[in-house]
Protein backbone atom coordinates (compact mmCIF):
# COMPACT_ATOMS: atom_id res chain seq x y z
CA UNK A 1 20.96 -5.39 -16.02
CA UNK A 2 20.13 -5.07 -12.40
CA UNK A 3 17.82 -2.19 -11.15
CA UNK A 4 19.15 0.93 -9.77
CA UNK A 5 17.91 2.42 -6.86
CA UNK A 6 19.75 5.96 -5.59
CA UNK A 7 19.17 6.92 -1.94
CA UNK A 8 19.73 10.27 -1.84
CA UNK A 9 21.42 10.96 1.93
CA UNK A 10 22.04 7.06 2.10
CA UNK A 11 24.99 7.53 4.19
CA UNK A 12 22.91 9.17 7.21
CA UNK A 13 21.53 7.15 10.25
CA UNK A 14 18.16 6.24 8.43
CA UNK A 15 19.65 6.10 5.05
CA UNK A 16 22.61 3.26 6.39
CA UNK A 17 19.68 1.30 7.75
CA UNK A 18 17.60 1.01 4.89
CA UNK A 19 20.33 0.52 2.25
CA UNK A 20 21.83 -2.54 4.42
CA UNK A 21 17.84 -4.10 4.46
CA UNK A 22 17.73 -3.65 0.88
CA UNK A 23 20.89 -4.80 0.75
CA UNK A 24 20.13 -7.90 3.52
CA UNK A 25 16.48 -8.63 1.87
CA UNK A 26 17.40 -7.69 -2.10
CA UNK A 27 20.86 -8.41 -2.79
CA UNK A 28 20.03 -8.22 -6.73
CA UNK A 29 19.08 -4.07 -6.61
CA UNK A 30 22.01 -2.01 -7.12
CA UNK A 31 22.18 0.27 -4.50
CA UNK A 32 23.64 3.82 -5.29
CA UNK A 33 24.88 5.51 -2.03
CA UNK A 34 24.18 9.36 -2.52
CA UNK A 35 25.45 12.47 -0.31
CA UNK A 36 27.56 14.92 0.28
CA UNK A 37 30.28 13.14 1.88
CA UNK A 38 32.10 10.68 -0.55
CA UNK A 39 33.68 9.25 1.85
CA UNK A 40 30.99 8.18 4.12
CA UNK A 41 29.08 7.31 0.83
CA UNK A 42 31.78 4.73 -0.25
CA UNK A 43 32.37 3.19 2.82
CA UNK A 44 28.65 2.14 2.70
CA UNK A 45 28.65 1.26 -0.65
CA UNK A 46 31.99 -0.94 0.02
CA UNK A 47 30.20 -3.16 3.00
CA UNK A 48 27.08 -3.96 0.67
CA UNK A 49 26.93 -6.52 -1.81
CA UNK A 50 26.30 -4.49 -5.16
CA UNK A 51 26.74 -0.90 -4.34
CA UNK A 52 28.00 2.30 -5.39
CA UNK A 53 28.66 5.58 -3.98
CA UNK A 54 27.55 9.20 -5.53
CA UNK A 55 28.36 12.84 -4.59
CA UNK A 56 25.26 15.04 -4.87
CA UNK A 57 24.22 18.57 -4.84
CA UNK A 58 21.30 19.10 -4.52
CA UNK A 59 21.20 22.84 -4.97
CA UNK A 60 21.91 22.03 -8.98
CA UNK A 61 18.67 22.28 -10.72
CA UNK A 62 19.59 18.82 -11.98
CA UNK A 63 21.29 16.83 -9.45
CA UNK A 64 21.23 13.75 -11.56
CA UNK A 65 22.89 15.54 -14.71
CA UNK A 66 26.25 13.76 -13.71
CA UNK A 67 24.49 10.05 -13.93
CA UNK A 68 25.63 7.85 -17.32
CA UNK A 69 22.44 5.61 -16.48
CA UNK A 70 19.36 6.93 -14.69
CA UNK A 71 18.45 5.05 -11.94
CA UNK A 72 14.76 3.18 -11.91
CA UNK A 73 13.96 4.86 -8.15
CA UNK A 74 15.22 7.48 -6.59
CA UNK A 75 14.43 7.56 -2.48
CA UNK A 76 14.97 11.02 -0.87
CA UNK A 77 16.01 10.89 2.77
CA UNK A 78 17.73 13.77 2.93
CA UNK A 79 15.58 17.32 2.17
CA UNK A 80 14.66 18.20 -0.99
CA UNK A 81 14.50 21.51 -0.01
CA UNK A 82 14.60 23.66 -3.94
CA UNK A 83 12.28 20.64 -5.45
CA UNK A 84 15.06 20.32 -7.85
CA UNK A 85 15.17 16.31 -7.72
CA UNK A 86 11.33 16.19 -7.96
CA UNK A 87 11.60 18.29 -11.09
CA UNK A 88 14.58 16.01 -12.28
CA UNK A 89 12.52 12.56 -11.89
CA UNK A 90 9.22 13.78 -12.97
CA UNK A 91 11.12 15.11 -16.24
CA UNK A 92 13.11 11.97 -17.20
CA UNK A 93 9.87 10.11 -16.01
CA UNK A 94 11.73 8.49 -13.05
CA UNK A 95 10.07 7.08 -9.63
CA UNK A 96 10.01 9.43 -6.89
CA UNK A 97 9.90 8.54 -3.04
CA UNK A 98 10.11 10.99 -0.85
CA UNK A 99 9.89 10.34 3.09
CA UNK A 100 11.50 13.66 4.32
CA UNK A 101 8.49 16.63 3.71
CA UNK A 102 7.16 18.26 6.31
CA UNK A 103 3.13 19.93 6.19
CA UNK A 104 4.48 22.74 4.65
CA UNK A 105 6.78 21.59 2.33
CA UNK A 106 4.54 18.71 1.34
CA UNK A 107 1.29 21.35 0.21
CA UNK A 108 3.93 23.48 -1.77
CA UNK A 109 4.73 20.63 -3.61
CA UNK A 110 1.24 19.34 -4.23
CA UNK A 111 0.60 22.99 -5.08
CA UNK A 112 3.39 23.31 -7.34
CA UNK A 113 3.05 19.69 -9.67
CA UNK A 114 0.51 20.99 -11.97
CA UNK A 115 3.04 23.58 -12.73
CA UNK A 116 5.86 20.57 -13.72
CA UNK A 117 6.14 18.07 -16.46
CA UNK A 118 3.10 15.17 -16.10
CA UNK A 119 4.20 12.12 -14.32
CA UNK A 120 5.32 9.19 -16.43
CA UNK A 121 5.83 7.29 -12.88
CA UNK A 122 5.29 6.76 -9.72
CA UNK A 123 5.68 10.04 -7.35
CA UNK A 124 4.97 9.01 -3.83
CA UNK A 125 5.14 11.33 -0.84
CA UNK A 126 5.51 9.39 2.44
CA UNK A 127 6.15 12.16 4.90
CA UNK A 128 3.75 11.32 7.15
CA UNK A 129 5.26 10.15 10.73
CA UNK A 130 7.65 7.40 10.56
CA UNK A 131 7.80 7.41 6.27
CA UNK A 132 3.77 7.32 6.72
CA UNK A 133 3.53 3.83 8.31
CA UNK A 134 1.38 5.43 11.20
CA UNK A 135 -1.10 6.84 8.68
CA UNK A 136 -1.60 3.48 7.16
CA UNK A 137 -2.60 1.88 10.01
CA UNK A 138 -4.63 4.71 11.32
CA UNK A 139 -6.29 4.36 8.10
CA UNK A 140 -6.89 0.82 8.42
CA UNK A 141 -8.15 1.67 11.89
CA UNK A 142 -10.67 4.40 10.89
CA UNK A 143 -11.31 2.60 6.92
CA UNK A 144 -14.88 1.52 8.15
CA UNK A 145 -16.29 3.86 10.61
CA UNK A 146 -18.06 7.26 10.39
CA UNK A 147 -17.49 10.40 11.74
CA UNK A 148 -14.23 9.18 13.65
CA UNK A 149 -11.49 11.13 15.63
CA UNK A 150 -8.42 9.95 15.24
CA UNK A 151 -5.74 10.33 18.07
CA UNK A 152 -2.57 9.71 17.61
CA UNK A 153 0.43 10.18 20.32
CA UNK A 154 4.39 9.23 20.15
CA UNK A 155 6.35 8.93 23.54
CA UNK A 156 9.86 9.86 21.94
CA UNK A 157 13.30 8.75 23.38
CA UNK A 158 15.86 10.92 23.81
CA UNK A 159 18.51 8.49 23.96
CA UNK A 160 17.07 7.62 20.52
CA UNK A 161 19.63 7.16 17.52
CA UNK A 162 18.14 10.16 15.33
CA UNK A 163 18.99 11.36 12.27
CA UNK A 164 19.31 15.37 12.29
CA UNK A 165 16.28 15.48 9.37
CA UNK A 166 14.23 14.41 12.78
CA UNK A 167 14.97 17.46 14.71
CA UNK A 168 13.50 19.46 11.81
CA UNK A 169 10.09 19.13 13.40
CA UNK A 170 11.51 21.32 16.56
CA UNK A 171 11.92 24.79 14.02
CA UNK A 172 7.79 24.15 13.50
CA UNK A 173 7.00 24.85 17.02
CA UNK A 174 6.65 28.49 17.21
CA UNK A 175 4.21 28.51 13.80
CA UNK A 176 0.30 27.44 13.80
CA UNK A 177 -0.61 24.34 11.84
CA UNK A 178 -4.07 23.37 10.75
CA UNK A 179 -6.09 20.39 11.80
CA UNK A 180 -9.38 19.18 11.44
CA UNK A 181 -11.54 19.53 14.52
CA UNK A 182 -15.36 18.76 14.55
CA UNK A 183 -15.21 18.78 10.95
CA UNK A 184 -14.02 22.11 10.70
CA UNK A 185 -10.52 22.93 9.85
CA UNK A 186 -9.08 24.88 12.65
CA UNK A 187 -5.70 26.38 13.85
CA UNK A 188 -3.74 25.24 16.36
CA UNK A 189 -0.17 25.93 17.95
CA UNK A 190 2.09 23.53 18.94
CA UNK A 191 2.48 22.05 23.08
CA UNK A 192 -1.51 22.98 23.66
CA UNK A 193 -4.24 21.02 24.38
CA UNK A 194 -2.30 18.27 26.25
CA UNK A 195 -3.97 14.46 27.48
CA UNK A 196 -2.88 11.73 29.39
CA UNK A 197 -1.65 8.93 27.49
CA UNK A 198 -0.84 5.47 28.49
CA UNK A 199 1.74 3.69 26.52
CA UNK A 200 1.48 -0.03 26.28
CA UNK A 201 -0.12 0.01 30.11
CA UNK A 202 2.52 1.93 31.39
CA UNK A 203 1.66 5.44 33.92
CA UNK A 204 0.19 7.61 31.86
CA UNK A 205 2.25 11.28 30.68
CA UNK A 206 1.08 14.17 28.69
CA UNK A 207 1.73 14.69 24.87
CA UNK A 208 1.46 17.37 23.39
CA UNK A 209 0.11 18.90 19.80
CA UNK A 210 2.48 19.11 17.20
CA UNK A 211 2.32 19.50 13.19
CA UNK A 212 2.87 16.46 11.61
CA UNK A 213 1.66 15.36 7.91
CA UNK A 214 -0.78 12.68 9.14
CA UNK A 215 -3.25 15.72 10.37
CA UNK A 216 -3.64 16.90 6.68
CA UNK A 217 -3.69 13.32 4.73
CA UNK A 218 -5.73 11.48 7.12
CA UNK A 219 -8.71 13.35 6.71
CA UNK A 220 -8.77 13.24 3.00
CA UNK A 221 -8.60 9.63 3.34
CA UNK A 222 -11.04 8.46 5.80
CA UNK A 223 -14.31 9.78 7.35
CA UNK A 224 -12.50 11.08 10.22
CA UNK A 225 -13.89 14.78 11.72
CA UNK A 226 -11.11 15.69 13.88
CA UNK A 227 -7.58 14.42 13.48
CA UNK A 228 -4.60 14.95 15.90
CA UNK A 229 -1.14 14.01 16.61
CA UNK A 230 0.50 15.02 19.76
CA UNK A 231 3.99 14.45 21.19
CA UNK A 232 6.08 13.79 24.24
CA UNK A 233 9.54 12.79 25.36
CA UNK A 234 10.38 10.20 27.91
CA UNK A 235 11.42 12.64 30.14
CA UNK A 236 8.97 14.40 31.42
CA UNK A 237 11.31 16.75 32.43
CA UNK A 238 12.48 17.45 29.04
CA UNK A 239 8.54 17.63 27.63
CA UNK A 240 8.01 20.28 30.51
CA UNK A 241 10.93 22.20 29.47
CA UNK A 242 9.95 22.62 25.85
CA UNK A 243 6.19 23.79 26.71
CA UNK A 244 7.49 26.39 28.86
CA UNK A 245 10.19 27.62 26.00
CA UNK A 246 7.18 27.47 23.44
CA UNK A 247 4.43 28.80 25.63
CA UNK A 248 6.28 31.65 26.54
CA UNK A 249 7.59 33.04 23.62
CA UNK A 250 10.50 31.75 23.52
CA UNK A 251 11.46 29.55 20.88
CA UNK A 252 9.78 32.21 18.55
CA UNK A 253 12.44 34.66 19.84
CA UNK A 254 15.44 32.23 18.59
CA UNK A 255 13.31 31.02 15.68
CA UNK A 256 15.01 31.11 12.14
CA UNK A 257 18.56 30.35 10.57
CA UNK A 258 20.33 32.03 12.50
CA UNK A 259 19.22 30.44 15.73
CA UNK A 260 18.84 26.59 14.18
CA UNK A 261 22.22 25.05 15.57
CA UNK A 262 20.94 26.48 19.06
CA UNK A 263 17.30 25.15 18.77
CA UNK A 264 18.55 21.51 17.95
CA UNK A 265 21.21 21.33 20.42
CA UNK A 266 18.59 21.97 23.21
CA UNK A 267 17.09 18.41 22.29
CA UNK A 268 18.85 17.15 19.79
CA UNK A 269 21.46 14.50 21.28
CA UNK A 270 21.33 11.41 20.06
CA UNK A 271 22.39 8.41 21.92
CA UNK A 272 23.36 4.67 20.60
CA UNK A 273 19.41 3.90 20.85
CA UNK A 274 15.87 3.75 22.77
CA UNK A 275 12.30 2.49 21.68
CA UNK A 276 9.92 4.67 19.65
CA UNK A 277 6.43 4.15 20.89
CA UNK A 278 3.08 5.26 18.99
CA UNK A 279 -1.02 4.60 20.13
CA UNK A 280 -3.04 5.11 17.32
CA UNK A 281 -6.70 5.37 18.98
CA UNK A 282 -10.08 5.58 16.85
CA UNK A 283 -13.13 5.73 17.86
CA UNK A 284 -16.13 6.63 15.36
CA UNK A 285 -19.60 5.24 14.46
CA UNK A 286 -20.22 1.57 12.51
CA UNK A 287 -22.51 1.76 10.00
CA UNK A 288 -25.39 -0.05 12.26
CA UNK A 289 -24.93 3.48 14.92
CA UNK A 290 -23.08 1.66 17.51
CA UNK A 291 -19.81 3.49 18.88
CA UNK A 292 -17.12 1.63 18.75
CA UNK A 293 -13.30 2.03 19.83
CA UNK A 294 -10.11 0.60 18.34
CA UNK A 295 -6.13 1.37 19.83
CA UNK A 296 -3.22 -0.37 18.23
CA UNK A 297 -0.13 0.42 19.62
CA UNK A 298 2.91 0.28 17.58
CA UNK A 299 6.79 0.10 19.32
CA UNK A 300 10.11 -0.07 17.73
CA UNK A 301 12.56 -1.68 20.13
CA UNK A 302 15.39 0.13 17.48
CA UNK A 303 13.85 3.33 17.31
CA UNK A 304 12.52 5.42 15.20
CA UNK A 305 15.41 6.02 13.01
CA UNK A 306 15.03 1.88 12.38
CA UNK A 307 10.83 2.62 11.94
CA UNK A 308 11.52 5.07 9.27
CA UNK A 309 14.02 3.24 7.38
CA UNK A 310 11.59 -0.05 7.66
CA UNK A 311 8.51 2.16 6.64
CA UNK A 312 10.72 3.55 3.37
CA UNK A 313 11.92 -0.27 2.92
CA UNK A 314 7.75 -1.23 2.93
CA UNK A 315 7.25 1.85 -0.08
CA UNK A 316 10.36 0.84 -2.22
CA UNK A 317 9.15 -2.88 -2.35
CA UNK A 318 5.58 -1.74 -3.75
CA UNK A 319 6.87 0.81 -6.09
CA UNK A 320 9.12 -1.32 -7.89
CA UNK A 321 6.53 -4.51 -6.85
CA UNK A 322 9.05 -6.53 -5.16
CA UNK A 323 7.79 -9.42 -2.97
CA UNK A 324 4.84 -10.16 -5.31
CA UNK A 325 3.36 -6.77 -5.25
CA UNK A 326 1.85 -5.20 -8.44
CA UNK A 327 4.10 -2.00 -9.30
CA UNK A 328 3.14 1.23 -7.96
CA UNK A 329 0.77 3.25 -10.63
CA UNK A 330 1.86 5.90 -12.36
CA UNK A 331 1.19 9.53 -10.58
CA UNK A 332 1.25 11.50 -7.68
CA UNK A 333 0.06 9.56 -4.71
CA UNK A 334 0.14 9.74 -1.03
CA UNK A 335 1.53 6.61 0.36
CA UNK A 336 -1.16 6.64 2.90
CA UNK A 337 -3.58 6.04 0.11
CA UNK A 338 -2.12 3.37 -1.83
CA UNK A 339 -0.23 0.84 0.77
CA UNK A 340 -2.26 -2.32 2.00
CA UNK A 341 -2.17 -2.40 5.75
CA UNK A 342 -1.96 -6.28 5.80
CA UNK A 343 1.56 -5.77 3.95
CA UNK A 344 2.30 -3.23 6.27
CA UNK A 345 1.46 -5.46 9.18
CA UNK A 346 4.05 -8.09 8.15
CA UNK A 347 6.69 -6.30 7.38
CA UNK A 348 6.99 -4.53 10.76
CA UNK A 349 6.73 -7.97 12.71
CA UNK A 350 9.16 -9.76 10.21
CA UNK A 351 11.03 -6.55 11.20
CA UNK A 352 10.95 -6.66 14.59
CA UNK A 353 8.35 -3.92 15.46
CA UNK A 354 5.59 -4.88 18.33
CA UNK A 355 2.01 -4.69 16.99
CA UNK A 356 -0.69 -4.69 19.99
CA UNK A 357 -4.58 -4.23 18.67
CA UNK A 358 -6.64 -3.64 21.98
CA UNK A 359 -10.72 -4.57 21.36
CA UNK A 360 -13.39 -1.75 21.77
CA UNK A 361 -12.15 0.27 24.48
CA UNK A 362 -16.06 1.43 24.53
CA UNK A 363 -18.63 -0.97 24.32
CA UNK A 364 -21.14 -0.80 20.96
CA UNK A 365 -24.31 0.97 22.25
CA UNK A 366 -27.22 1.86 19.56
CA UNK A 367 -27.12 5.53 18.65
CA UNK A 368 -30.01 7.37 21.04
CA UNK A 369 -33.26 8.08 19.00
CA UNK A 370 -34.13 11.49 20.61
């Protein structure tokens, strides 16, 4: 009997991309297509090789309840806004993979699994940017130095082919976030503290802080001090025009539900595609005192709905060990923590993501004696 493996909001602009990989790279998994929209949902399902479609609701305190056969992994991609499919899998002891969470959503449910049945699986939260493949190789970057800042800046397309879950991170902007500065944890507000960035050698444009999941993870899992991620469009126009709304009070004035539509229409438009562009720069203390530098620069010719869907893809083949990976372990886990870089790596370049690692940007010099 083949394994089944639900994506819950399958039919949406990431979820269509990863179920035709899995479908392209693992034509034995049975893919179940969930949503809201059956029809979408089946006309997925009916242009894969060994698919089905599912209606969900996820306000039901069991959205699975309506499943004959329980599926071996279930991949949200859509919000799991009540916690009601984390309670589900961690009750019937099923893998959980979750890739939508923001900061705040992921500490409530770190907060909150002590309260819920023990895991009898894996439960894997890969929030962080891009379904946490920039926190793995940030990681990687920072594994062996001390005391290390991490930097880490996204040039954002507008003409990008977004999912809607990716304008989410526009109703953060009016709220502080927390980040780890100088070793110190420290709050911040989002479209401050700007710095020039160049992006693969191109002229250099300002991004911008924003909350992201990578500034709370990373600094549990490396030796970094200070920890930031920072954001700007391709049009500088555009970038310009949201700092002014934020800095001057108002996007808090139309924050909330009521306002939502009007806050994602502003920049939400997605077009048929553009590149999605991340530098990842590190620079920290070897163990011999020296201070060294490392940049790797990450771009997705097929943006960053395709980067997501590819960094989901990378988590669903170690949880259920596909490729020749040992299975996930059982237990909560950030994906950060438990994903080798090297696999990582290869994936995105058999995927057709650009890897560039630039040498010491800074040359080693002996830490002064004084």
């Amino acid at each position: 009997m083949s394994v089944q493996v639900l994506l819950v909001g399958g039919s949406g602009v990431v979820g269509s991309q990863l179920a035709r990989l899995l479908g392209q790279q693992h034509p034995d998994l049975h893919l179940i297509i969930g949503g809201r929209s059956r029809t979408n949902a089946a006309l997925l399902a009916d242009e894969l090789p060994n698919a089905s479609q599912l209606v969900l609701d996820l306000t039901r305190d069991d959205p699975l309840a309506q499943l004959e056969r329980l599926p071996q992994l279930v991949v949200t991609l859509a919000n799991d806004t009540y916690d009601h499919l984390l309670t589900t899998c961690l009750r019937h002891g099923i893998p959980y993979l979750d890739i939508t969470r923001w900061t705040s959503h992921l500490q409530r449910a770190i907060s909150t699994l002590p309260a819920l049945p023990p895991a009898r699986a894996p439960v894997v939260f890969a929030s962080s940017w891009m379904a946490s493949v920039t926190a793995i190789l940030a990681s990687e970057q920072a594994e062996d130095l001390l005391d290390s800042t991490i930097n880490i800046d996204i040039k954002y397309a507008l003409n990008d082919k977004a999912g809607p879950n990716s304008a989410h991170y526009l109703d953060q902007l009016s709220e502080s976030f927390t980040v780890l500065q100088h070793g110190q944890p420290v709050a911040k507000y989002a479209f401050t503290d700007s710095q020039r960035v160049s992006f693969n050698g191109s002229r250099p444009i300002r991004t911008y802080r924003f909350d992201a999941p990578d500034q709370m993870t990373l600094p549990l899992l490396t030796a970094a001090s200070s920890v930031s991620t920072r954001i700007a469009f391709d049009s500088a126009l555009a970038t310009a025009g949201l700092m002014l709304l934020v800095r001057s009070g108002l996007w808090q004035a139309i924050s909330g539900q009521r306002f939502s539509r009007l806050r994602h229409r502003l920049l939400y438009n997605p077009g048929s595609g553009g590149s999605h562009q991340i530098r990842i720069s590190v620079t920290g203390q070897t163990r011999d005192g020296a201070t060294l530098q490392r940049v790797l620069e990450l771009e997705d010719p097929y943006g960053q709905s395709h980067l997501t869907a590819v960094g989901a893809y990378i988590q669903i083949q170690r949880i259920l060990g596909l490729g020749g990976q040992t299975p996930a372990r059982c237990g909560a886990q950030y994906a950060e923590a438990c994903t080798d870089p090297v696999v990582t790596r290869s994936t995105l370049e058999s995927l057709g993501v650009h890897l560039r690692s630039y040498p010491p940007l800074t040359r080693p010099k002996p830490r002064s004696t004084d």
